[in-house]
XYZ file of C-alpha atoms in Angstrom:
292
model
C -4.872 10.197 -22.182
C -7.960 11.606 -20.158
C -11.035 9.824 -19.909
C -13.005 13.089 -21.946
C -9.763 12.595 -24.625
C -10.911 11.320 -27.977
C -9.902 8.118 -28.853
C -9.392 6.912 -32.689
C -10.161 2.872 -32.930
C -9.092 1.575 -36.111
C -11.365 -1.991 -36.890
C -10.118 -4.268 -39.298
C -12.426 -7.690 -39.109
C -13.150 -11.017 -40.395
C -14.412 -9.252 -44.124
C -11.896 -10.088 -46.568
C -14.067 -10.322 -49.986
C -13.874 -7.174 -52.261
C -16.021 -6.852 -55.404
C -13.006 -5.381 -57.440
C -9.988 -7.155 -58.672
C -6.974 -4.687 -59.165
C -4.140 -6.165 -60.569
C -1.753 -4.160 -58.021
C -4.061 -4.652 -54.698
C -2.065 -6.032 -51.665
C -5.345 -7.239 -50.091
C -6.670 -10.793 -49.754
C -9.375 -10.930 -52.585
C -11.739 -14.205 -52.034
C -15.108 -14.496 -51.752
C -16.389 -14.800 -48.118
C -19.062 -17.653 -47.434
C -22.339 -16.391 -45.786
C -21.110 -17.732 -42.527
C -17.777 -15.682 -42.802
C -19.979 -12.335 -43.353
C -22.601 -13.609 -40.750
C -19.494 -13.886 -38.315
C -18.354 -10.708 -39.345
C -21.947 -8.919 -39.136
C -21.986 -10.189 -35.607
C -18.706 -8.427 -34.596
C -19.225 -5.187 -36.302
C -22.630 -5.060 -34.477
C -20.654 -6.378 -31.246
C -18.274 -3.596 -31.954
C -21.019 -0.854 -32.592
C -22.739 -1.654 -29.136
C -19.376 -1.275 -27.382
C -19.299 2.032 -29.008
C -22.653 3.477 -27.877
C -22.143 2.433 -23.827
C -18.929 4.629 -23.963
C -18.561 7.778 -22.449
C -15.581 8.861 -24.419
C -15.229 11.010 -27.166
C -14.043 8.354 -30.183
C -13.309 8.587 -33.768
C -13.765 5.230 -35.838
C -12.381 4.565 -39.043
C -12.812 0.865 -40.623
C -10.055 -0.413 -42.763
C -10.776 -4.148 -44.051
C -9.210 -5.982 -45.786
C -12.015 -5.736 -48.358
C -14.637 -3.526 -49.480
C -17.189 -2.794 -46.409
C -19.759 -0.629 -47.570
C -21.211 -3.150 -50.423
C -22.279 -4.687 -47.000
C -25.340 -3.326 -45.484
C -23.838 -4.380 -41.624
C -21.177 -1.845 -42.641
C -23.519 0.834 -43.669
C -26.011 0.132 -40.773
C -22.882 0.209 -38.825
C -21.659 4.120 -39.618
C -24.846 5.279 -39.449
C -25.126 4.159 -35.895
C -22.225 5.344 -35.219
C -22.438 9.049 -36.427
C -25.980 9.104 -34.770
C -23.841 8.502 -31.096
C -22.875 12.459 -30.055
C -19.832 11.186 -28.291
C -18.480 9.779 -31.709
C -16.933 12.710 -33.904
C -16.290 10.673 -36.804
C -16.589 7.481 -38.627
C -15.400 6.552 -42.063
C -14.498 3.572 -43.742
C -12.453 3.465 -46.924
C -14.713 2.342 -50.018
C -14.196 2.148 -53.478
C -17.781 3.605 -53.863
C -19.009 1.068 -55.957
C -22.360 0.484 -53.025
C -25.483 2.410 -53.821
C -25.502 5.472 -51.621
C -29.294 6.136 -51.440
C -28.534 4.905 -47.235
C -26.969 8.339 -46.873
C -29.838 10.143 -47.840
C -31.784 8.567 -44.846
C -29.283 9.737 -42.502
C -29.626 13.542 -40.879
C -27.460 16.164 -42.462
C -26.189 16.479 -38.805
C -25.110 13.073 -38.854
C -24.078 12.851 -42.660
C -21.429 15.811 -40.995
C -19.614 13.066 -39.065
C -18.906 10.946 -41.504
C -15.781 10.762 -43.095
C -14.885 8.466 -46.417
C -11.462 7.595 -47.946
C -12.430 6.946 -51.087
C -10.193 5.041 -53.747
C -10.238 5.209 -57.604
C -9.247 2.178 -59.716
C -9.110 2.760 -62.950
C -9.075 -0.749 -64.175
C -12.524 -1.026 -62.369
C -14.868 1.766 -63.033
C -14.575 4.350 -65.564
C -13.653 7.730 -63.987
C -17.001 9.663 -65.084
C -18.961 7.522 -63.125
C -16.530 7.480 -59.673
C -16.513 11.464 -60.169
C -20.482 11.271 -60.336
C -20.244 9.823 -57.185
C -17.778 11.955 -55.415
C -20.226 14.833 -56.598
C -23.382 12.765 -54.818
C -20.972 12.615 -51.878
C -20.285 16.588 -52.039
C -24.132 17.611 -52.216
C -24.745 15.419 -49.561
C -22.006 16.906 -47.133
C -20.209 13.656 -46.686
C -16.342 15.040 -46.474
C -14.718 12.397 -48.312
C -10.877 12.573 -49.599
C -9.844 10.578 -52.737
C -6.808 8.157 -53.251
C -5.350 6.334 -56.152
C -2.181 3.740 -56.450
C 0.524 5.913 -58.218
C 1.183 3.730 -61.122
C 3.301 4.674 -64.199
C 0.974 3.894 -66.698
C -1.852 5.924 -64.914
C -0.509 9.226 -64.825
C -2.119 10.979 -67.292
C -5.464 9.759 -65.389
C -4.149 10.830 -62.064
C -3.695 14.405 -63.538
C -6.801 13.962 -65.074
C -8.640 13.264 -61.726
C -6.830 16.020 -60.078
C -8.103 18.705 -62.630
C -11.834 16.713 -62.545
C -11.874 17.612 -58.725
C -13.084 20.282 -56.459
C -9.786 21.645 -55.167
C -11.193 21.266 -51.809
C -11.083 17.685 -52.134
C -7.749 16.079 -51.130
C -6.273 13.473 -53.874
C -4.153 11.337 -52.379
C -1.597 9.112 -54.095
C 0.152 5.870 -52.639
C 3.406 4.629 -54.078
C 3.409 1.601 -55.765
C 4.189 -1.090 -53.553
C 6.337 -3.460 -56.160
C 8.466 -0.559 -57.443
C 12.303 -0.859 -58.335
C 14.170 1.669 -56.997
C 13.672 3.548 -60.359
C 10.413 3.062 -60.863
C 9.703 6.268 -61.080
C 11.970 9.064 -63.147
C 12.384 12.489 -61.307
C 10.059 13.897 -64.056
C 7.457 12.042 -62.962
C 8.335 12.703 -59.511
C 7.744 16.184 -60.118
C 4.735 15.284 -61.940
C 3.119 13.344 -58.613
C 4.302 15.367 -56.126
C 2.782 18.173 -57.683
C -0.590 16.408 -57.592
C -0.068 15.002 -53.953
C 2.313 17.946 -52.005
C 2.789 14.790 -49.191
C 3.810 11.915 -51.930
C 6.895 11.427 -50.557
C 5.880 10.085 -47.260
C 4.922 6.894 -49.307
C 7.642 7.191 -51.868
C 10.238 7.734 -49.332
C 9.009 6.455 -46.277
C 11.077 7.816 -42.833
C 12.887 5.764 -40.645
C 10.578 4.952 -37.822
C 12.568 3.216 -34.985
C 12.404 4.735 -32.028
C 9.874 7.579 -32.958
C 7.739 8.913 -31.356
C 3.674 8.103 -32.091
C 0.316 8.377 -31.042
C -0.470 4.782 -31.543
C -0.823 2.510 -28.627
C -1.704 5.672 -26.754
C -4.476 7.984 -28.375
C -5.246 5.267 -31.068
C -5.374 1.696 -31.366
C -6.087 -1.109 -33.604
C -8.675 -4.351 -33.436
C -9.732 -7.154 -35.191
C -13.518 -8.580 -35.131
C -12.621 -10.392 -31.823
C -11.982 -6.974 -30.359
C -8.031 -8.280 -29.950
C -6.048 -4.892 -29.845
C -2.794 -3.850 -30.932
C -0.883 -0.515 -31.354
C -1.145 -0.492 -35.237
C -2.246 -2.644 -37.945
C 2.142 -2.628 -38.634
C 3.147 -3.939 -35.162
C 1.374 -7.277 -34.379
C 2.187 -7.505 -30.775
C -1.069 -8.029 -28.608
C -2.042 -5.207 -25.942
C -5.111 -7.010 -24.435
C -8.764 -7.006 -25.570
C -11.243 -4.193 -26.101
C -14.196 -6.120 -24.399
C -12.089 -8.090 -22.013
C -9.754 -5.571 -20.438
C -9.636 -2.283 -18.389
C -9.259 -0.082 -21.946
C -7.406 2.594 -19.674
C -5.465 0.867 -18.490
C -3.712 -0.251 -21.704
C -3.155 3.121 -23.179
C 0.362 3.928 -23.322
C 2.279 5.276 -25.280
C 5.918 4.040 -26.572
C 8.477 4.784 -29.069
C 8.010 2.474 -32.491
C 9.226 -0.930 -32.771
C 9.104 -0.608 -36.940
C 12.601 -0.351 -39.138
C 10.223 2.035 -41.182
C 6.674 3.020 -41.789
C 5.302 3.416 -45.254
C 1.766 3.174 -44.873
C -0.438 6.578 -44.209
C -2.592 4.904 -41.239
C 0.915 3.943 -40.012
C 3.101 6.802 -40.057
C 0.409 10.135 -40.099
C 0.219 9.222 -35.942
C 4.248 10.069 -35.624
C 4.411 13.292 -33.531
C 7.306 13.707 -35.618
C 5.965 13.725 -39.023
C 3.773 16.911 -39.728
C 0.350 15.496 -39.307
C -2.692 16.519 -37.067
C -3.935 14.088 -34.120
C -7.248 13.603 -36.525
C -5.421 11.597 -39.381
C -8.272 10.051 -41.115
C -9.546 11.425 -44.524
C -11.618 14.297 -42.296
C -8.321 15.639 -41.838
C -6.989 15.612 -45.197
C -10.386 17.330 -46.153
C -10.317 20.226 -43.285
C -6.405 20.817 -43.391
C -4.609 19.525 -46.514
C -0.504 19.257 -46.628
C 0.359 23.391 -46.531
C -1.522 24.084 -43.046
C -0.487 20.296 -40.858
C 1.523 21.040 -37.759
């Protein structure tokens, strides 16, 4: 990578408390003390100021554990962010329960470099109000894709969410991570793939050893103490973001992983027919038919 290459950072920090409760989440849900979120306030901003002395073109995408953007640090955080012009995007993936009057305040020139995943949980919030949401989001030119857990019993609101959005906007559907292997009948196969054209990346996830990916090498993941590793699936250490020569650490190697079955994970494999810009900006600008 060149120093005027853009760089995605994936941050993943001390948050960990989420204001839903899904039955099928994989995430820690607790509620964090006020020192835990002061902590993790203090690394975000940490993180943010590290962000704005680059000269490097960077995309950042936050993935934690729990839900960021009920957190004002988190908000403050992306609009700092998409005010920097050597940051193309940042996004965060949000349940968009938080108020979203913050975007309003922020420049339609810097609302255009912000990128959501957004997730719907239907055991949470009722599916009129989420959709009056995504259509805030849309009239406020925040490209945002949607995502929902592929459960059995939720198909009929899957197909229901598909027909309630814009075609524009990319619904995208993660297996369910306790399935049997027949969890799902080839009818309903048919059924989700039909809804989400790259499904089967998650259903059927490819065997990863010894491909070759982007991560380690054009992006990387931290953690609030700016510790950095390939991906949030390999744990091996690669130095620190504030400690270290970052150049020097970018390099790229085949994965170390039996498989990959996580989007974040497996949409960096220069294998796998995905663009170099894999957050949910991509899935908005490009969709399954046109990656390459």
């Amino acid at each position: 990578m060149t120093e005027a290459s853009a760089l995605s950072l994936l941050y993943r920090g001390t948050l960990a408390s989420c204001n839903y409760a899904c039955s099928y989440c994989p995430f820690a849900k607790k509620r964090d003390s006020r020192a835990v979120l002061a902590r993790d306030a203090s690394e975000v901003a940490r993180f943010v100021a590290w962000c704005g002395a680059q000269q490097r073109r960077l995309r950042i995408f936050f993935t934690p554990w729990g839900e960021a953007l009920v957190r004002r640090h988190y908000r403050q955080a992306l609009q700092n962010l998409c005010a920097m012009p050597h940051v193309l995007q940042a996004g965060a993936q949000s349940n968009l329960a938080a108020p979203l009057a913050w975007l309003e305040r922020m420049p339609p020139a810097q609302r255009a470099r912000l990128a959501l995943w957004c997730t719907f949980h239907p055991e949470q919030v009722s599916a009129e109000r989420f959709l009056a949401r995504s259509a805030r989001l849309q009239d406020l030119g925040v490209a945002h894709a949607v995502g929902m857990v592929a459960l059995r019993e939720n198909i009929e609101q899957i197909e229901a969410m598909r027909a309630a959005l814009p075609q524009h906007i990319y619904l995208w559907l993660n297996a369910y991570d306790r399935r049997g292997p027949a969890y799902y009948s080839a009818a309903m196969l048919a059924r989700l793939q039909a809804i989400d054209p790259w499904f089967d990346y998650s259903h059927k996830p490819r065997p990863a050893l010894g491909a070759a990916c982007r991560a380690g090498s054009e992006s990387l993941m931290l953690d609030g103490a700016g510790n950095l590793q390939r991906c949030h699936f390999i744990e091996t250490g690669l130095g620190n973001l504030y400690q270290d020569d970052l150049q020097a650490l970018l390099q790229e190697s085949p994965c170390t992983r039996r498989r990959c079955d996580c989007y974040i994970g497996y949409a960096q494999r220069r294998d796998l027919p995905f663009v170099e810009d894999f957050g949910p900006g991509a899935l908005m600008r490009q969709g399954p038919g046109s990656a390459g």
